[in-house]
Amino acid sequence: MTKTTIPQTRPVDPATLKLTKNIRQIRRSDRYKKIVRSIREVGLLQPPVVVETESGELEVRLGQHRTLAAVEVGLTEILVLVLDATGDDLMRILQQYAENKHRIELTREEELSTFEQLSMFGLSADQIAQRTINPATMVSKSLKVASSPDKRKKFVSGEWTLQRAAALLDFEDDPEATRELQWVDERKLEERAASLRRKRAVELARAEASEPYERMGHPVLDAKPWGQDPPFALHRLRTKDDAGVTADMIDRAHLAVYLDDDEQYFHRTTGERLAIQEIDWGNDDSDDDEDEEQDGSDKGISDSFDADSPQPAKVPLVDVEPRLAWTPVYFCTDPAAYEFTVSGRKLESAEEKKAKNAKVRSHNAAWREEQPRRIEWLRRFLERPEEPVGAPEFVTYVMANWPDEIAHGKAHSLTGQLLTGTEANRLYKDGSTLNPHIESASAARQHMMQLAMAICGLEAAMTEWAWREIKRRNIYFLRFIASQGYELSRIERIACGEEIELLPPKDTTTPVPAMSAE
């Protein structure tokens, strides 16, 4: 029976421990940053596992993130678990795994524990895979999941597969990706996780490539602008002299950068950049082409082409390394400050746009304030027993030009509210609210009801944008009620086109009939 050495704890200075992983890669990981925060707040709770080498150094086998984080936090002494580095325990674990694997199916916990113990002896995932006859990717994911208590628990309980647990561990700091990977179909999990990893790698590389531009004072854009508002790409802009715009004409504070990703190719050995034509893509079918008929002429062949001259050898695909490169695309964030135009259109400055937006908010508020006053005037106006002068013409004109507005549910509801004090059924527009009143009304009152339907149709169709989008329908309605004694406010006069602001009138090509005086 093989004797197993019991691991011993020992206090050591973490700065003296030997790490085998790439320290730079460790410090870049989000997991490392979380561990640093945790140790700074609550201390080091789980001792790293180390082995003593022949030279007397303590080499970290498990807990390299924790060790480096302890050094960064400033701890001068931590407890470590010293493991026997002899080959006896290693062979025992391998023999037990092989025997149990073939005799009975190991539980998920047992398999994770075995891989974890083997990794403590310094075996890489590939070495463990080779010695236990398992796929390297499976061992790598198992070691990753074993290092996370919550993901390990989900996997061991059977709630998650190994693939899902490992994928979710990769995106612990990304809530949106985590939600997606938790519910994506298992058959599409690997593909989706790989896509998210590529996306994250591109974003990290973009952020790294953006740093020099940010240091120079350029705003860096996350997305490429395409709209009709700033920022604008420089090629879209013209100076007031109709010349092209270049980056040196613009202050850095107004010269934003978007980094366009572009895959470029380099020779693995020399590092030389390669053109696409210089690469042997392995799809040359020239040997299978049929011989062309020769008619004794040089038709189709360039005079400068020498068939006998040696052609440069192409680089085999195995020697080609694709790399992500970044091309800066410049945008002007405030073209109006430089009097630039876009397609001949003069642009508003930031101050002008701010003032315009403030005016829009003010006018919208003014329109909303006037609406209750106008509704109350209409309610009293429609209580009169007989129709006023000009009403038949108004009703006929509205029915001929805007019948849909009268039939709209909002108009039906407003009519019921003004005539009966109760909102009509807006959804069905069945007339049930108005029918009893129509049947009991006199002929003169029924004429007033017709006028109410026409008025409510146009009133309900007006929005708070009526002052900005000048429409013939609104002009006709407001001028009619003004002819009946309603006093138009300033915002309503703007909606009538009497005070043009911000935008030119729309839908005013057809003349509006003059209103008859009462």
Coordinates of C-alpha atoms in Angstrom, one line a residue:
M1 CA 0.0 0.0 0.0
T2 CA 1.4 3.4 -1.0
K3 CA 1.9 5.8 1.9
T4 CA 0.3 9.2 1.3
T5 CA 1.9 12.3 2.8
I6 CA -0.4 14.7 4.6
P7 CA -0.2 18.2 3.2
Q8 CA 1.2 20.8 5.7
T9 CA 0.4 24.5 6.1
R10 CA 3.2 27.0 6.3
P11 CA 3.3 30.8 6.7
V12 CA 5.3 32.4 3.8
D13 CA 5.8 35.8 2.2
P14 CA 3.7 35.6 -1.1
A15 CA 6.3 37.6 -2.9
T16 CA 8.8 34.7 -2.5
L17 CA 6.5 32.1 -4.2
K18 CA 7.3 31.0 -7.7
L19 CA 4.5 31.3 -10.3
T20 CA 4.4 29.2 -13.5
K21 CA 1.6 31.1 -15.3
N22 CA 2.0 34.3 -17.4
I23 CA 1.7 37.1 -14.8
R24 CA 0.7 39.6 -17.5
Q25 CA -2.2 37.4 -18.6
I26 CA -3.3 36.9 -15.0
R27 CA -3.4 40.7 -14.3
R28 CA -5.5 41.3 -17.4
S29 CA -8.3 38.9 -16.4
D30 CA -11.5 40.1 -14.8
R31 CA -11.3 37.2 -12.4
Y32 CA -8.1 38.5 -11.0
K33 CA -9.6 42.0 -10.3
K34 CA -12.4 40.4 -8.4
I35 CA -10.0 38.4 -6.3
V36 CA -8.0 41.5 -5.5
R37 CA -11.1 43.3 -4.3
S38 CA -12.1 40.2 -2.2
I39 CA -8.7 39.9 -0.5
R40 CA -8.6 43.6 0.2
E41 CA -12.0 43.5 1.9
V42 CA -12.0 40.1 3.8
G43 CA -8.4 38.8 3.5
L44 CA -7.1 35.5 1.9
L45 CA -9.6 32.8 2.9
Q46 CA -8.3 29.8 0.8
P47 CA -4.5 29.0 1.0
P48 CA -2.7 28.5 -2.3
V49 CA -1.4 24.9 -2.9
V50 CA 2.4 24.7 -3.4
V51 CA 5.2 22.1 -3.8
E52 CA 8.8 22.4 -2.7
T53 CA 11.2 22.1 -5.6
E54 CA 14.7 20.5 -5.5
S55 CA 16.2 24.0 -5.1
G56 CA 14.1 24.7 -2.1
E57 CA 11.7 27.1 -3.8
L58 CA 7.9 26.9 -3.2
E59 CA 6.1 26.7 -6.5
V60 CA 2.4 27.5 -6.7
R61 CA 0.4 24.7 -8.2
L62 CA -3.1 26.0 -7.4
G63 CA -4.0 29.6 -6.5
Q64 CA -1.7 31.7 -8.7
H65 CA -4.4 34.4 -9.0
R66 CA -4.7 34.5 -5.2
T67 CA -0.9 34.6 -4.7
L68 CA -0.4 37.6 -7.1
A69 CA -3.4 39.4 -5.6
A70 CA -2.0 39.0 -2.1
V71 CA 1.2 40.6 -3.3
E72 CA -0.7 43.5 -4.9
V73 CA -2.8 44.1 -1.8
G74 CA 0.4 44.3 0.3
L75 CA 0.2 41.1 2.4
T76 CA 3.6 40.1 3.7
E77 CA 2.6 36.7 5.1
I78 CA 0.0 34.2 4.0
L79 CA -0.7 30.5 4.7
V80 CA 0.1 28.0 2.0
L81 CA -0.6 24.3 1.7
V82 CA 2.6 22.4 1.0
L83 CA 2.0 19.2 -1.1
D84 CA 4.4 16.3 -1.5
A85 CA 6.0 16.6 -4.9
T86 CA 7.1 12.9 -5.2
G87 CA 5.7 10.8 -7.9
D88 CA 4.0 8.2 -5.6
D89 CA 0.8 10.2 -5.0
L90 CA 0.6 11.2 -8.7
M91 CA 0.7 7.5 -9.8
R92 CA -1.8 6.5 -7.1
I93 CA -4.3 9.0 -8.3
L94 CA -3.9 8.0 -11.9
Q95 CA -4.2 4.3 -11.1
Q96 CA -7.3 4.8 -9.0
Y97 CA -8.9 7.0 -11.7
A98 CA -8.2 4.4 -14.4
E99 CA -9.5 1.5 -12.3
N100 CA -12.7 3.3 -11.2
K101 CA -13.4 4.8 -14.6
H102 CA -13.5 1.3 -16.2
R103 CA -15.3 -0.5 -13.3
I104 CA -18.0 2.0 -12.4
E105 CA -19.0 5.4 -13.8
L106 CA -17.4 8.2 -11.7
T107 CA -19.7 10.9 -10.4
R108 CA -19.2 14.4 -11.6
E109 CA -17.7 15.5 -8.3
E110 CA -15.2 12.6 -8.3
E111 CA -14.0 13.4 -11.8
L112 CA -13.6 17.1 -11.0
S113 CA -11.7 16.3 -7.8
T114 CA -9.4 13.9 -9.7
F115 CA -8.5 16.5 -12.4
E116 CA -8.0 19.1 -9.7
Q117 CA -5.6 16.9 -7.7
L118 CA -3.6 16.0 -10.8
S119 CA -3.3 19.7 -11.7
M120 CA -1.8 20.3 -8.2
F121 CA 1.2 18.2 -9.3
G122 CA 1.9 20.6 -12.1
L123 CA 0.2 18.7 -14.9
S124 CA -1.3 20.8 -17.6
A125 CA -4.8 20.1 -19.0
D126 CA -3.2 18.5 -22.1
Q127 CA -1.0 16.2 -19.9
I128 CA -4.0 15.2 -17.7
A129 CA -6.0 14.5 -20.8
Q130 CA -3.3 12.3 -22.2
R131 CA -2.8 10.3 -19.0
T132 CA -6.5 9.9 -18.3
I133 CA -7.4 9.3 -21.9
N134 CA -9.9 12.2 -22.0
P135 CA -10.4 15.0 -24.5
A136 CA -8.2 18.0 -23.7
T137 CA -11.1 20.4 -24.0
M138 CA -13.2 18.4 -21.5
V139 CA -10.3 18.4 -19.0
S140 CA -9.7 22.1 -19.5
K141 CA -13.4 23.0 -18.9
S142 CA -13.5 20.7 -15.9
L143 CA -10.5 22.4 -14.2
K144 CA -12.1 25.8 -15.0
V145 CA -15.5 24.8 -13.5
A146 CA -13.8 23.2 -10.4
S147 CA -12.2 26.6 -9.6
S148 CA -15.7 28.3 -9.2
P149 CA -17.7 27.0 -6.2
D150 CA -21.1 28.1 -7.5
K151 CA -20.5 26.8 -11.1
R152 CA -19.1 23.6 -9.6
K153 CA -22.3 23.1 -7.5
K154 CA -24.6 23.7 -10.5
F155 CA -22.6 21.2 -12.6
V156 CA -22.3 18.5 -9.9
S157 CA -26.0 18.7 -9.2
G158 CA -26.8 18.1 -12.8
E159 CA -28.5 21.4 -13.3
W160 CA -25.9 22.5 -15.9
T161 CA -23.8 20.6 -18.3
L162 CA -20.0 21.0 -18.2
Q163 CA -20.2 23.1 -21.4
R164 CA -22.8 25.5 -20.0
A165 CA -21.0 25.8 -16.6
A166 CA -17.7 26.6 -18.4
A167 CA -19.3 29.0 -20.8
L168 CA -21.1 30.9 -18.0
L169 CA -17.8 31.1 -16.0
D170 CA -16.2 32.9 -18.9
F171 CA -18.9 35.6 -18.8
E172 CA -19.4 36.2 -15.1
D173 CA -18.8 39.9 -15.5
D174 CA -21.3 40.2 -18.4
P175 CA -24.9 40.0 -17.2
E176 CA -26.4 40.2 -20.7
A177 CA -24.2 37.3 -22.0
T178 CA -24.9 35.3 -18.9
R179 CA -28.7 35.6 -19.3
E180 CA -28.4 34.5 -22.9
L181 CA -26.1 31.5 -22.2
Q182 CA -28.3 30.3 -19.4
W183 CA -31.2 29.6 -21.7
V184 CA -29.7 29.1 -25.2
D185 CA -30.3 25.6 -26.6
E186 CA -27.6 23.1 -25.7
R187 CA -27.0 22.4 -29.4
K188 CA -26.2 26.0 -30.1
L189 CA -24.4 26.7 -26.8
E190 CA -20.8 26.3 -28.1
E191 CA -21.4 28.3 -31.2
R192 CA -23.0 31.1 -29.3
A193 CA -20.3 31.1 -26.6
A194 CA -17.6 31.2 -29.3
S195 CA -19.4 34.2 -31.0
L196 CA -19.6 36.1 -27.7
R197 CA -15.9 35.4 -27.0
R198 CA -14.9 36.8 -30.4
K199 CA -17.1 39.8 -29.8
R200 CA -15.5 40.4 -26.4
A201 CA -12.0 39.9 -27.8
V202 CA -12.7 42.5 -30.5
E203 CA -14.1 45.0 -27.9
L204 CA -11.1 44.6 -25.7
A205 CA -8.7 45.0 -28.6
R206 CA -10.7 48.1 -29.7
A207 CA -10.4 49.6 -26.2
E208 CA -6.7 49.0 -26.2
A209 CA -6.3 50.5 -29.6
S210 CA -8.4 53.5 -28.6
E211 CA -6.0 54.5 -25.7
P212 CA -3.5 56.5 -27.9
Y213 CA -6.3 58.6 -29.4
E214 CA -7.9 59.3 -26.1
R215 CA -4.5 60.5 -24.7
M216 CA -4.3 62.9 -27.6
G217 CA -7.7 64.3 -26.8
H218 CA -9.8 62.7 -29.5
P219 CA -13.3 61.5 -28.5
V220 CA -13.6 57.8 -29.4
L221 CA -16.9 56.6 -30.7
D222 CA -18.3 53.2 -29.8
A223 CA -20.4 52.9 -32.9
K224 CA -20.1 54.2 -36.4
P225 CA -22.5 57.2 -37.0
W226 CA -24.7 57.0 -40.0
G227 CA -27.6 59.4 -39.3
Q228 CA -28.5 62.9 -40.3
D229 CA -27.2 64.5 -37.2
P230 CA -23.6 65.0 -36.0
P231 CA -21.0 63.6 -35.8
F232 CA -20.4 63.5 -39.6
A233 CA -17.6 61.7 -41.4
L234 CA -15.2 64.1 -42.9
H235 CA -15.9 63.0 -46.5
R236 CA -19.5 64.1 -46.1
L237 CA -18.5 67.7 -45.2
R238 CA -17.7 70.7 -47.3
T239 CA -16.2 74.1 -46.3
K240 CA -18.1 77.3 -47.0
D241 CA -15.8 77.6 -50.1
D242 CA -17.1 74.1 -51.2
A243 CA -13.7 72.5 -50.6
G244 CA -13.2 69.1 -48.9
V245 CA -12.7 68.9 -45.1
T246 CA -9.5 67.4 -43.7
A247 CA -8.6 66.5 -40.1
D248 CA -6.1 69.3 -39.7
M249 CA -9.0 71.9 -40.0
I250 CA -10.7 70.6 -36.8
D251 CA -9.6 70.9 -33.2
R252 CA -9.0 67.5 -31.5
A253 CA -11.9 68.1 -29.1
H254 CA -14.3 68.1 -32.1
L255 CA -12.4 65.4 -34.1
A256 CA -13.9 62.1 -33.0
V257 CA -12.4 58.7 -34.0
Y258 CA -14.1 55.5 -34.8
L259 CA -11.8 52.5 -35.2
D260 CA -12.8 50.3 -38.0
D261 CA -11.7 46.7 -37.6
D262 CA -9.9 45.1 -40.6
E263 CA -8.3 41.7 -40.8
Q264 CA -4.8 41.8 -42.2
Y265 CA -2.3 39.0 -43.0
F266 CA 1.3 38.7 -41.9
H267 CA 4.2 36.2 -42.4
R268 CA 4.5 34.1 -39.2
T269 CA 8.3 34.1 -39.4
T270 CA 9.3 37.5 -40.8
G271 CA 6.3 39.5 -39.6
E272 CA 6.0 41.0 -43.0
R273 CA 2.6 42.2 -44.0
L274 CA 1.1 40.2 -47.0
A275 CA -1.3 41.2 -49.7
I276 CA -4.1 38.8 -50.5
Q277 CA -2.5 38.1 -53.9
E278 CA 0.7 36.9 -52.2
I279 CA -0.9 34.1 -50.2
D280 CA -1.4 30.6 -51.5
W281 CA -5.0 29.9 -50.5
G282 CA -4.8 26.3 -51.6
N283 CA -7.7 26.6 -54.1
D284 CA -5.7 27.0 -57.4
D285 CA -7.6 24.9 -60.0
S286 CA -5.5 26.0 -62.9
D287 CA -4.3 22.4 -63.5
D288 CA -7.9 21.4 -64.2
D289 CA -8.6 24.1 -66.7
E290 CA -9.1 23.1 -70.3
D291 CA -6.5 24.2 -72.8
E292 CA -7.6 27.2 -74.7
E293 CA -7.5 27.1 -78.5
Q294 CA -4.5 28.9 -79.9
D295 CA -5.1 31.0 -83.0
G296 CA -1.5 32.2 -83.3
S297 CA -2.3 35.6 -81.8
D298 CA -1.5 37.2 -78.5
K299 CA -5.1 38.2 -77.9
G300 CA -6.0 38.6 -74.2
I301 CA -2.3 38.5 -73.1
S302 CA -0.7 41.7 -71.8
D303 CA 2.4 42.9 -73.8
S304 CA 4.2 43.4 -70.5
F305 CA 3.7 39.8 -69.4
D306 CA 6.7 37.5 -69.9
A307 CA 5.7 33.9 -69.7
D308 CA 9.3 32.8 -69.3
S309 CA 10.1 35.1 -66.4
P310 CA 10.0 33.5 -62.9
Q311 CA 6.9 34.4 -60.9
P312 CA 7.3 35.2 -57.2
A313 CA 6.4 32.2 -55.0
K314 CA 3.3 32.6 -52.9
V315 CA 3.3 32.1 -49.1
P316 CA 1.7 28.9 -47.9
L317 CA -1.4 29.3 -45.8
V318 CA 0.3 27.6 -42.9
D319 CA 2.8 30.4 -42.7
V320 CA 0.2 33.1 -42.7
E321 CA -1.0 34.8 -39.5
P322 CA -4.2 36.8 -39.6
R323 CA -4.2 39.8 -37.2
L324 CA -6.9 42.3 -36.3
A325 CA -5.9 45.8 -37.4
W326 CA -7.6 49.1 -36.8
T327 CA -8.2 51.9 -39.3
P328 CA -9.1 55.3 -37.8
V329 CA -12.1 57.0 -39.4
Y330 CA -12.5 60.6 -38.4
F331 CA -15.8 62.4 -37.6
C332 CA -16.5 66.0 -36.8
T333 CA -18.8 66.4 -33.7
D334 CA -19.6 70.1 -34.2
P335 CA -19.5 71.0 -37.9
A336 CA -21.5 74.2 -37.5
A337 CA -18.7 75.7 -35.4
Y338 CA -16.5 75.6 -38.5
E339 CA -19.3 76.6 -40.9
F340 CA -19.2 73.2 -42.7
T341 CA -22.1 72.0 -44.7
V342 CA -23.5 68.6 -45.5
S343 CA -24.8 68.2 -49.0
G344 CA -25.2 71.9 -49.2
R345 CA -27.3 72.0 -46.0
K346 CA -26.2 74.5 -43.4
L347 CA -25.8 72.9 -40.0
E348 CA -26.9 74.2 -36.6
S349 CA -24.4 74.9 -34.0
A350 CA -24.6 73.2 -30.6
E351 CA -25.9 76.5 -29.1
E352 CA -28.5 76.9 -31.8
K353 CA -29.7 73.3 -31.4
K354 CA -29.9 73.8 -27.6
A355 CA -32.0 76.9 -28.1
K356 CA -34.2 75.2 -30.6
N357 CA -34.8 72.3 -28.2
A358 CA -35.7 74.6 -25.4
K359 CA -38.2 76.4 -27.7
V360 CA -39.7 73.1 -28.7
R361 CA -40.2 72.1 -25.0
S362 CA -41.7 75.5 -24.2
H363 CA -44.1 75.5 -27.2
N364 CA -45.2 71.9 -26.5
A365 CA -45.9 72.9 -22.9
A366 CA -47.8 76.0 -24.0
W367 CA -50.0 73.9 -26.4
R368 CA -50.8 71.4 -23.6
E369 CA -51.8 74.3 -21.3
E370 CA -54.2 75.8 -24.0
Q371 CA -56.0 72.5 -24.8
P372 CA -58.2 72.4 -21.6
R373 CA -59.2 76.0 -22.2
R374 CA -60.2 75.3 -25.8
I375 CA -62.1 72.1 -24.9
E376 CA -64.1 74.0 -22.2
W377 CA -64.9 76.8 -24.7
L378 CA -66.1 74.1 -27.2
R379 CA -68.3 72.5 -24.6
R380 CA -70.1 75.8 -23.8
F381 CA -70.2 76.7 -27.6
L382 CA -72.0 73.4 -28.4
E383 CA -74.7 73.9 -25.7
R384 CA -76.3 76.6 -27.9
P385 CA -79.8 75.6 -29.2
E386 CA -79.2 76.5 -32.8
E387 CA -76.3 76.3 -35.2
P388 CA -74.3 79.5 -35.8
V389 CA -73.7 81.3 -39.1
G390 CA -71.2 79.4 -41.3
A391 CA -71.8 76.0 -39.6
P392 CA -73.4 74.2 -42.7
E393 CA -70.4 75.3 -44.8
F394 CA -67.9 74.1 -42.1
V395 CA -69.6 70.7 -41.6
T396 CA -69.8 70.1 -45.4
Y397 CA -66.2 71.1 -45.9
V398 CA -64.9 68.9 -43.1
M399 CA -66.9 65.9 -44.4
A400 CA -65.6 66.4 -47.9
N401 CA -61.9 66.8 -46.9
W402 CA -61.4 64.9 -43.6
P403 CA -64.0 62.2 -43.2
D404 CA -61.6 59.8 -41.4
E405 CA -61.0 62.3 -38.6
I406 CA -64.7 62.4 -37.9
A407 CA -64.9 58.6 -37.8
H408 CA -61.8 58.2 -35.6
G409 CA -62.4 56.7 -32.1
K410 CA -60.8 59.7 -30.3
A411 CA -63.2 62.0 -32.1
H412 CA -66.2 59.8 -31.2
S413 CA -65.1 59.8 -27.5
L414 CA -64.7 63.6 -27.4
T415 CA -68.1 64.1 -29.1
G416 CA -69.8 62.0 -26.4
Q417 CA -67.9 63.9 -23.7
L418 CA -68.8 67.4 -24.9
L419 CA -72.5 66.6 -25.8
T420 CA -73.4 64.3 -22.9
G421 CA -70.7 64.6 -20.3
T422 CA -69.8 60.9 -20.9
E423 CA -67.1 59.5 -23.1
A424 CA -68.4 57.4 -25.9
N425 CA -67.0 53.9 -26.5
R426 CA -63.8 54.7 -28.4
L427 CA -63.2 51.1 -29.5
Y428 CA -66.4 50.2 -31.2
K429 CA -67.8 53.7 -32.2
D430 CA -71.3 52.1 -32.2
G431 CA -73.1 55.4 -31.3
S432 CA -74.8 53.9 -28.3
T433 CA -73.9 56.9 -26.1
L434 CA -75.3 59.5 -28.5
N435 CA -78.3 57.6 -29.9
P436 CA -80.8 58.5 -27.1
H437 CA -79.8 62.1 -27.4
I438 CA -80.1 62.2 -31.1
E439 CA -83.6 60.6 -31.1
S440 CA -84.9 63.0 -28.5
A441 CA -83.4 66.2 -30.0
S442 CA -85.1 68.8 -32.1
A443 CA -84.0 69.3 -35.7
A444 CA -82.0 72.4 -34.7
R445 CA -80.3 70.5 -31.9
Q446 CA -79.5 67.7 -34.4
H447 CA -77.7 70.2 -36.6
M448 CA -75.6 71.2 -33.6
M449 CA -74.8 67.6 -33.0
Q450 CA -73.5 67.3 -36.6
L451 CA -71.4 70.4 -36.0
A452 CA -70.1 68.9 -32.8
M453 CA -69.0 65.7 -34.7
A454 CA -67.1 67.8 -37.3
I455 CA -65.5 70.0 -34.6
C456 CA -64.5 67.1 -32.4
G457 CA -63.0 65.2 -35.4
L458 CA -60.6 68.1 -36.1
E459 CA -59.9 68.8 -32.4
A460 CA -59.1 65.2 -31.6
A461 CA -56.7 65.0 -34.6
M462 CA -54.6 67.9 -33.4
T463 CA -51.5 67.0 -31.4
E464 CA -49.0 69.1 -29.4
W465 CA -47.0 69.3 -32.6
A466 CA -49.7 71.3 -34.4
W467 CA -47.8 74.5 -33.8
R468 CA -44.8 73.0 -35.6
E469 CA -46.3 71.1 -38.4
I470 CA -48.6 73.7 -39.9
K471 CA -51.5 71.8 -41.6
R472 CA -54.5 73.1 -43.6
R473 CA -56.9 71.1 -41.5
N474 CA -55.8 72.8 -38.2
I475 CA -55.8 76.2 -39.8
Y476 CA -59.4 75.7 -41.0
F477 CA -60.6 74.5 -37.6
L478 CA -58.9 77.2 -35.5
R479 CA -60.0 80.0 -37.9
F480 CA -63.6 78.7 -37.7
I481 CA -63.8 78.8 -33.9
A482 CA -62.0 82.2 -33.9
S483 CA -64.8 83.4 -36.2
Q484 CA -67.3 82.2 -33.5
G485 CA -65.7 84.2 -30.7
Y486 CA -62.9 82.1 -29.5
E487 CA -59.7 84.1 -28.7
L488 CA -56.7 82.4 -30.2
S489 CA -53.6 82.3 -28.0
R490 CA -50.1 82.9 -29.4
I491 CA -49.3 79.2 -29.7
E492 CA -52.6 78.7 -31.6
R493 CA -51.8 81.6 -33.9
I494 CA -48.5 79.9 -34.7
A495 CA -50.5 76.7 -35.6
C496 CA -52.6 78.8 -37.9
G497 CA -49.4 79.9 -39.7
E498 CA -49.7 83.5 -38.6
E499 CA -46.4 83.4 -36.7
I500 CA -44.0 81.0 -38.5
E501 CA -41.3 79.5 -36.2
L502 CA -38.7 76.7 -36.5
L503 CA -40.2 74.9 -39.6
P504 CA -41.9 76.1 -42.7
P505 CA -45.7 75.4 -43.0
K506 CA -46.8 72.0 -44.4
D507 CA -49.9 70.9 -46.2
T508 CA -50.9 74.5 -47.1
T509 CA -51.0 74.2 -50.9
T510 CA -54.8 74.1 -51.0
P511 CA -56.3 77.5 -50.0
V512 CA -58.2 77.6 -46.8
P513 CA -61.7 79.1 -47.2
A514 CA -62.3 82.4 -45.5
M515 CA -64.6 82.1 -42.4
S516 CA -67.9 83.9 -42.4
A517 CA -68.4 86.4 -39.6
E518 CA -71.2 85.7 -37.2

